[in-house]
Structures are given as structure tokens and as C-alpha cells.
Coordinates of C-alpha atoms in Angstrom, one line a residue:
M1 CA 0.0 0.0 0.0
K2 CA 1.0 3.6 -0.4
D3 CA 3.1 4.7 2.6
P4 CA 1.3 6.9 5.1
E5 CA 2.5 10.4 5.8
T6 CA 2.9 9.4 9.5
A7 CA 2.4 6.1 11.4
T8 CA 2.0 5.8 15.2
V9 CA 2.3 2.5 17.1
F10 CA 0.4 2.3 20.3
A11 CA 0.2 -0.2 23.2
G12 CA -2.3 -0.1 26.1
L13 CA -5.4 2.0 26.5
D14 CA -4.1 4.9 28.5
G15 CA -1.4 5.9 31.0
R16 CA -2.8 3.6 33.7
T17 CA -2.0 0.5 31.7
D18 CA 1.5 -0.9 31.6
T19 CA 1.3 -2.7 28.2
E20 CA 4.2 -3.9 26.0
L21 CA 4.0 -4.9 22.4
P22 CA 4.0 -8.6 21.8
E23 CA 7.5 -9.8 20.8
W24 CA 6.5 -10.7 17.2
Y25 CA 4.9 -7.3 16.6
A26 CA 7.8 -5.4 18.2
E27 CA 10.3 -7.2 15.9
Q28 CA 8.3 -6.1 12.8
Y29 CA 7.7 -2.5 13.9
G30 CA 10.9 -1.5 15.5
G31 CA 11.0 2.2 16.2
P32 CA 10.1 4.7 18.9
E33 CA 8.5 3.6 22.1
P34 CA 4.7 3.2 21.6
I35 CA 2.3 5.6 23.2
S36 CA -1.1 4.8 24.6
F37 CA -4.2 4.5 22.4
S38 CA -5.9 7.3 24.2
E39 CA -3.0 9.7 23.6
A40 CA -2.7 8.6 20.0
I41 CA -6.4 9.3 19.4
R42 CA -6.2 12.8 21.0
N43 CA -3.1 13.7 18.9
L44 CA -5.1 13.2 15.7
P45 CA -6.3 16.3 13.8
Q46 CA -9.8 17.5 14.6
A47 CA -12.4 19.2 12.3
V48 CA -14.8 22.1 12.7
D49 CA -16.8 24.0 10.2
T50 CA -16.6 27.6 9.2
A51 CA -18.4 30.0 6.8
V52 CA -17.6 29.9 3.1
A53 CA -17.8 32.8 0.6
Y54 CA -17.4 33.1 -3.1
R55 CA -15.9 36.0 -5.1
N56 CA -18.1 37.9 -7.5
P57 CA -15.7 38.5 -10.5
Y58 CA -17.6 41.6 -11.6
T59 CA -17.6 43.5 -8.3
D60 CA -14.5 41.7 -6.8
E61 CA -16.6 41.3 -3.6
W62 CA -16.8 38.1 -1.4
V63 CA -20.3 36.9 -0.8
E64 CA -21.0 34.5 2.0
T65 CA -23.2 31.4 1.4
E66 CA -25.1 29.3 3.9
R67 CA -25.3 26.4 1.5
F68 CA -21.7 25.3 2.1
N69 CA -19.3 25.2 5.1
A70 CA -15.6 24.6 5.0
I71 CA -14.3 21.7 7.1
V72 CA -11.0 22.8 8.7
E73 CA -8.5 21.9 11.4
P74 CA -8.9 24.5 14.2
S75 CA -5.3 24.4 15.5
R76 CA -4.0 24.9 12.0
L77 CA -6.2 28.0 11.6
Q78 CA -4.4 29.5 14.5
A79 CA -1.1 28.6 13.0
E80 CA -2.0 30.2 9.7
A81 CA -3.1 33.4 11.6
D82 CA 0.4 33.4 13.3
G83 CA 2.1 33.3 9.9
D84 CA 2.8 29.6 9.5
T85 CA 2.8 29.3 5.7
E86 CA 3.1 25.4 5.9
A87 CA -0.1 24.9 7.9
E88 CA -2.9 23.7 5.6
S89 CA -6.2 23.9 7.6
L90 CA -8.7 23.1 4.8
F91 CA -9.9 19.5 4.5
H92 CA -13.2 19.7 2.5
I93 CA -16.1 22.0 1.5
P94 CA -19.3 20.0 1.6
T95 CA -23.0 21.0 1.6
D96 CA -24.8 21.9 4.7
S97 CA -26.0 18.3 5.2
Y98 CA -22.5 17.2 6.2
S99 CA -22.1 15.8 9.7
I100 CA -18.7 16.1 11.3
I101 CA -17.6 13.1 13.3
N102 CA -14.2 13.7 15.1
P103 CA -12.0 10.8 16.2
V104 CA -12.8 11.3 19.9
D105 CA -16.5 11.0 19.0
V106 CA -15.9 7.5 17.7
Y107 CA -13.1 6.1 19.7
G108 CA -13.9 7.7 23.1
P109 CA -16.8 5.3 23.5
L110 CA -14.5 2.5 22.5
E111 CA -12.2 3.3 25.4
E112 CA -15.1 2.9 27.8
V113 CA -15.9 -0.5 26.3
L114 CA -12.3 -1.7 26.4
R115 CA -12.0 -0.8 30.1
E116 CA -15.0 -3.1 30.9
E117 CA -14.7 -6.0 28.4
T118 CA -12.2 -8.7 29.4
I119 CA -10.3 -11.7 27.9
D120 CA -9.3 -14.4 30.4
G121 CA -10.1 -12.0 33.2
T122 CA -7.9 -9.2 31.8
S123 CA -9.3 -5.9 30.5
L124 CA -9.0 -5.6 26.7
G125 CA -7.5 -2.1 27.3
E126 CA -4.5 -3.8 28.9
V127 CA -3.8 -6.1 26.0
M128 CA -4.6 -3.8 23.1
F129 CA -1.9 -2.7 20.6
G130 CA -1.6 -1.6 17.0
E131 CA -0.9 1.2 14.5
I132 CA -2.6 4.4 13.3
R133 CA -1.8 5.7 9.8
R134 CA -2.4 9.2 8.5
Y135 CA -2.9 10.3 4.9
R136 CA -3.9 13.6 3.2
G137 CA -2.7 15.9 6.0
G138 CA -4.4 13.8 8.6
G139 CA -7.8 14.1 7.1
E140 CA -7.8 10.4 6.3
V141 CA -6.9 7.9 9.0
H142 CA -6.7 4.1 9.1
M143 CA -5.8 2.0 12.2
D144 CA -5.3 -1.6 13.2
I145 CA -6.4 -2.4 16.8
M146 CA -5.4 -5.9 18.0
F147 CA -5.7 -7.7 21.3
D148 CA -2.9 -9.9 22.6
G149 CA -4.4 -13.2 23.6
L150 CA -7.4 -13.0 21.3
E151 CA -5.8 -15.3 18.8
V152 CA -5.6 -18.4 16.7
R153 CA -2.5 -20.7 17.0
L154 CA -1.7 -23.1 14.3
P155 CA 0.3 -26.3 14.9
G156 CA 4.0 -25.9 14.2
R157 CA 4.0 -22.1 14.4
S158 CA 5.4 -20.1 17.3
D159 CA 3.7 -16.9 16.5
P160 CA -0.1 -16.5 16.6
I161 CA -2.8 -15.1 14.3
T162 CA -3.9 -12.2 16.5
M163 CA -7.5 -10.8 16.1
G164 CA -8.8 -7.3 16.3
V165 CA -10.5 -4.7 14.1
T166 CA -9.3 -2.3 11.4
S167 CA -11.1 1.1 11.5
G168 CA -10.8 4.5 10.0
Y169 CA -12.4 7.7 8.9
D170 CA -11.9 10.8 6.7
F171 CA -13.1 14.3 6.5
F172 CA -13.6 14.3 2.8
G173 CA -17.2 13.0 2.4
E174 CA -16.4 9.4 1.5
H175 CA -17.1 7.9 4.9
A176 CA -17.3 9.3 8.4
V177 CA -16.1 6.1 10.0
Y178 CA -15.8 2.4 9.2
V179 CA -14.8 -0.8 11.1
E180 CA -14.4 -4.5 10.2
G181 CA -12.9 -7.6 11.7
F182 CA -9.2 -8.0 11.2
A183 CA -6.3 -10.3 12.0
Q184 CA -2.5 -10.3 11.6
D185 CA -0.5 -13.4 11.2
G186 CA 2.6 -13.0 13.3
Y187 CA 4.4 -15.8 11.5
C188 CA 4.5 -13.9 8.2
S189 CA 3.2 -10.4 8.9
N190 CA 0.2 -11.0 6.6
T191 CA -3.0 -9.1 7.4
M192 CA -6.4 -10.6 7.0
R193 CA -9.1 -8.0 6.4
S194 CA -12.9 -8.0 6.2
L195 CA -13.3 -10.9 8.6
T196 CA -16.7 -9.4 9.5
D197 CA -19.0 -7.3 7.4
K198 CA -17.7 -3.7 7.1
E199 CA -19.9 -1.3 9.1
V200 CA -19.9 2.2 7.6
I201 CA -21.3 5.5 8.9
K202 CA -21.7 8.3 6.4
H203 CA -21.2 12.0 6.9
V204 CA -25.0 12.6 6.9
G205 CA -27.7 12.2 9.5
D206 CA -27.5 11.7 13.2
V207 CA -24.5 10.2 14.9
R208 CA -25.5 6.8 16.4
N209 CA -24.7 5.4 19.8
F210 CA -21.0 4.4 19.2
R211 CA -20.7 2.6 22.6
T212 CA -23.4 0.0 21.6
W213 CA -21.8 -0.2 18.1
W214 CA -18.4 -1.1 19.5
E215 CA -19.9 -3.7 21.9
E216 CA -21.6 -5.4 19.0
L217 CA -18.6 -5.3 16.7
L218 CA -16.2 -6.7 19.3
A219 CA -18.6 -9.5 20.0
Q220 CA -18.5 -10.4 16.3
V221 CA -14.7 -10.5 16.3
E222 CA -14.7 -12.9 19.3
L223 CA -17.0 -15.2 17.3
V224 CA -14.7 -15.2 14.3
A225 CA -11.7 -16.0 16.6
D226 CA -13.6 -19.1 17.8
D227 CA -14.2 -20.4 14.3
L228 CA -11.2 -19.2 12.3
F229 CA -9.1 -22.2 13.3
E230 CA -11.7 -24.5 12.0
F231 CA -12.0 -22.7 8.7
I232 CA -8.2 -22.9 8.3
R233 CA -8.0 -26.5 9.2
D234 CA -10.7 -27.4 6.6
A235 CA -9.0 -25.3 4.0
Q236 CA -5.8 -27.2 4.6
D237 CA -7.6 -30.4 3.6
I238 CA -8.5 -29.0 0.2
E239 CA -5.6 -29.3 -2.3
L240 CA -5.5 -28.2 -5.9
D241 CA -3.2 -30.3 -8.0
F242 CA -1.9 -27.8 -10.6
S243 CA -0.2 -30.6 -12.6
E244 CA -3.8 -31.7 -13.5
L245 CA -5.1 -28.2 -14.1
P246 CA -4.8 -26.2 -17.3
F247 CA -3.3 -23.1 -15.6
T248 CA -0.3 -22.3 -13.4
V249 CA -0.5 -21.0 -9.9
T250 CA 0.1 -17.4 -11.1
E251 CA -2.7 -17.8 -13.7
F252 CA -5.0 -19.1 -10.9
Y253 CA -4.7 -15.7 -9.2
T254 CA -5.1 -13.7 -12.5
L255 CA -8.2 -15.8 -13.3
L256 CA -9.6 -14.7 -9.9
G257 CA -9.0 -11.1 -10.8
F258 CA -5.6 -10.2 -9.4
P259 CA -3.4 -7.9 -11.5
D260 CA -0.3 -9.5 -12.9
Y261 CA 2.1 -8.0 -10.4
L262 CA 0.0 -9.2 -7.4
A263 CA -0.6 -12.6 -9.0
E264 CA 3.1 -13.2 -9.4
R265 CA 3.9 -12.3 -5.8
A266 CA 1.0 -14.4 -4.5
A267 CA 2.0 -17.4 -6.5
G268 CA 5.6 -17.1 -5.4
D269 CA 4.7 -17.1 -1.8
A270 CA 2.2 -20.0 -2.1
E271 CA 4.7 -22.2 -4.0
A272 CA 7.4 -21.4 -1.5
N273 CA 5.3 -22.4 1.5
A274 CA 3.6 -25.5 0.1
A275 CA 5.0 -29.0 0.6
S276 CA 4.9 -29.3 -3.2
P277 CA 4.8 -26.5 -5.7
F278 CA 2.2 -28.5 -7.7
E279 CA -0.2 -29.5 -4.8
I280 CA -1.2 -26.5 -2.8
D281 CA -4.0 -26.3 -0.3
M282 CA -6.5 -23.5 -0.1
W283 CA -5.1 -22.1 3.2
T284 CA -1.7 -21.7 1.6
L285 CA -3.3 -20.1 -1.5
H286 CA -5.2 -17.7 0.7
S287 CA -2.0 -16.9 2.6
G288 CA -0.2 -16.2 -0.7
A289 CA -3.0 -13.7 -1.6
T290 CA -2.8 -11.9 1.7
Y291 CA 1.0 -11.8 1.4
A292 CA 0.8 -10.0 -1.9
L293 CA -1.9 -7.6 -0.7
T294 CA -0.1 -6.8 2.6
H295 CA 3.4 -6.3 1.2
F296 CA 3.0 -5.3 -2.5
F297 CA -0.3 -3.7 -3.2
Q298 CA 0.3 -0.4 -4.9
G299 CA -3.0 1.3 -4.3
K300 CA -4.6 3.0 -1.3
E301 CA -6.4 1.6 1.7
G302 CA -10.1 1.6 1.1
A303 CA -12.3 0.6 -1.8
S304 CA -9.4 -0.1 -4.2
L305 CA -8.0 -2.7 -1.7
D306 CA -11.3 -4.1 -0.6
Q307 CA -12.1 -5.7 -3.9
Y308 CA -9.0 -7.9 -3.8
V309 CA -9.5 -8.6 -0.1
R310 CA -12.9 -10.2 -0.9
I311 CA -11.2 -12.4 -3.5
A312 CA -8.5 -13.5 -1.1
N313 CA -11.1 -14.3 1.7
D314 CA -13.2 -16.4 -0.7
I315 CA -10.2 -18.7 -1.2
L316 CA -10.4 -19.5 2.6
F317 CA -14.1 -19.1 3.4
N318 CA -15.7 -20.0 0.1
P319 CA -13.6 -22.5 -1.8
E320 CA -16.5 -23.7 -4.0
G321 CA -17.2 -20.1 -5.1
T322 CA -13.5 -19.6 -5.8
I323 CA -13.3 -22.6 -8.1
E324 CA -16.5 -21.5 -9.9
R325 CA -15.0 -18.1 -10.5
V326 CA -11.8 -19.6 -11.9
E327 CA -13.8 -21.9 -14.2
Q328 CA -16.0 -19.0 -15.5
A329 CA -13.0 -16.8 -16.1
Y330 CA -11.1 -19.6 -17.9
E331 CA -14.2 -20.4 -20.1
Q332 CA -14.5 -16.7 -21.0
Q333 CA -10.8 -16.7 -21.9
L334 CA -11.2 -19.7 -24.2
E335 CA -14.1 -18.0 -25.9
A336 CA -12.2 -14.8 -26.4
D337 CA -9.3 -16.8 -27.9
G338 CA -11.6 -18.7 -30.3
D339 CA -12.2 -17.9 -34.0
D340 CA -15.2 -15.6 -34.6
G341 CA -16.8 -16.6 -31.3
S342 CA -16.8 -20.3 -32.2
Q343 CA -16.9 -22.9 -29.4
A344 CA -13.8 -23.7 -27.5
S345 CA -11.4 -26.3 -29.0
L346 CA -11.3 -29.9 -27.9
A347 CA -8.3 -29.1 -25.8
G348 CA -10.2 -26.3 -24.1
E349 CA -13.1 -28.6 -23.4
R350 CA -10.8 -31.1 -21.7
A351 CA -9.3 -28.3 -19.7
L352 CA -12.7 -27.2 -18.5
A353 CA -13.5 -30.8 -17.6
S354 CA -10.4 -30.9 -15.4
I355 CA -11.6 -27.9 -13.5
E356 CA -15.1 -29.3 -13.1
R357 CA -13.6 -32.5 -11.6
V358 CA -11.9 -30.3 -9.0
S359 CA -15.3 -28.7 -8.3
D360 CA -17.0 -32.1 -8.0
D361 CA -14.3 -33.3 -5.6
L362 CA -15.0 -30.3 -3.4
Q363 CA -18.7 -31.0 -2.8
E364 CA -18.4 -33.2 0.2
K365 CA -16.1 -30.7 2.0
V366 CA -18.0 -27.6 0.9
E367 CA -20.9 -28.6 3.1
Q368 CA -18.7 -28.2 6.1
F369 CA -17.8 -24.6 5.1
E370 CA -21.4 -23.7 4.4
E371 CA -22.7 -25.1 7.7
R372 CA -20.0 -23.3 9.6
E373 CA -20.6 -20.1 7.8
D374 CA -24.3 -20.3 8.3
A375 CA -23.8 -20.9 12.0
L376 CA -21.4 -18.0 12.3
R377 CA -23.8 -15.7 10.5
E378 CA -26.6 -16.7 12.8
R379 CA -24.4 -15.9 15.9
F380 CA -23.5 -12.6 14.3
Q381 CA -27.2 -11.7 14.1
E382 CA -27.7 -12.7 17.7
A383 CA -24.7 -10.6 18.8
M384 CA -26.1 -7.5 16.9
A385 CA -29.7 -8.0 18.2

């Protein structure tokens, strides 16, 4: 992803918690001592609105309008008044229906919840850690919030997959705030996003009760943590034999919709971590995809990344849908390569048949995924009720 303008690592909720970064995270993010989450949130830029005027080119007069207000950073307004030419206070000029939601509005209620919610008898505020990233002068912020001990441990690995949420907001009218389930694999630093449905609040209408919102979302994350190990274990039992398929591992990812540069990185990681470069299970293929997205994605956090995250997650959580998507893309490719829209060649038909055999072999195991996903969705609904 594009490098943030600034990044802040935090550990612990506030000055009352004596929290250290987990060893695996500290090794990856060496740098200044982390600060508390509460301090990091209060150091983020704020927003207020102020009147806007337009210049009449015929009279050279400025005319105020009540239809728009400028969204600005108040401390930077003061800096500009004091002659600081580098201070840029303006974020956005929306219509008068725009609702400002500042970081403390959103994450202040989260602090209250984290003081009360516990894991193994310990307050979540004492085991929280993560990173806050700023873009566009601090008007766009993304953060990873994880909880040491809320984790999945895989056999043969010393470092866990640690659960949490990724959240963010901006002052530019795209979304006021979003949050979704998230995990980071300490073994390889890969991030797993969109582990729950993304909840988004726009810059219009009334601000909802964020305390209740956070309580419901954290309950969902705990449910995912309970089931993630089972999803991974089942995915490890589903192998694709690429010696029997009409495409390479790299082409597997491009057929799913990854651009070439990501497909090559994903394939390289999957082949390197598989017992055989020709027989690769769905968990390893998923891990290859998250490796490419975590370390080599060239776009921005947000919608441009989300589309590829959904593809990667389907490899793990929806293997049948993944194979169907590959089959459809391969069939379309055969048709595009045919003469004047004629049917695919005999070789192409045989290739499609080999993909269909893989899909048929999945049927018995697919039921396990569907039953587990249905049960998880049902528990989600109960948690949000």
C-alpha cells in the first residue's frame, strides 16, 4: 500500500495500563516507544466548520453562502493566523447536510468498552496494541487495533494469528467512519481483512450510539476468533493439483481477478510455503494472496484494496465459489481466444472438464464450510440483536 504520511504505534489503552508490544509485533515494527491508544487518538487532527464565501468576479466582492461550510482543522487555523505558511487547515467544502464526526466522538466510547470488556479476566484495554496511519494531511486515518491473547494458534507455528479490528475515517465526504474484523499473522506479517462485514457510517444524518456499536462489533470479532481455526483446518484439507489443471499458480490468481504484479507475488509465496509447488491447499493459496496484498499492493487503503481482499477471503471461506469463479474466467478466456466466437477447442473442453472435476471433488467438504458459515452468520445476528 502507499506509505502513510505518518504512522503511530500504540500499546495499552491509557497511561494507567503498563502494556508492552507482543514480541512478534515489536520485531516487525521497531522504532520509537509506543504511546497509549488514548494519547494517539487525541493527537489526531480535529475538524470544525466555518463559513464559506465566493468572489463575484464583476464586483471583486466576497459573498457568504449558507449552502456550504468549510471543514477545517482548528489548531492549523491559528497557526495560519500566526504566519505559518506550511499549515494547511482546509480539508473539504461539503454541503450543509454534512455531519462532522471527530476521532474522539468515535473512539472515546471504544475506550469505555475496552475498560469493561475482558479476555481471560484481563481488561481488553490492557492487552490492546496496533498502529494508526495518517494520509492527506491527517484528514484520512486508518488504524489496526489488536488484542494480545485473542488469537488463533496453528500447529508448528510459534507466532499466533492475532485478532482485532481495522477502522478509520476521513473528513472528505467518503465515509465518516468504518470498522471491520481484522487479524494479523505474526508468522509472516500478513494481514487478514474483512473478517466481518464492514460497518460504515456516512457524513450525513444523526451520529449513532457508538458505545453500543463497539460492543456489538467486538462480540463479532470474538465469534470469528472461535471459528477461524476450523476454517483454516478445513481449507488445509482441500488441495489443488496444478499438474492436473490447465493453468499455473500465477494464472490461478489472475483468473480470480488479481493484476499480474500481485498474482506473481501471491504465486511465489504460495509455492514457497507449500509442501509441493504443484499440490497447494486453499489455506496456503489464501496466505499467498494476503502476502501479496499486505506487502506489495500499490493502491490505497479503502475501496481499491477491498475488492482484492474479498477475492482472497473467498479462497479461505468460500472454496467452491473460488473454483467456480476460476472456471467461469477460464471459459471466457477460451471463448475470447476462439475464432469468430466459435466454441472452445477440444483441448479447451478437456481443460474445463479438469476444473469441473476439482469442483466435484470439493462438494463433500463444501458442506462443512457452508454449515460453519451459516452458524457463524446466525451468531452474528444474535450478537447484533
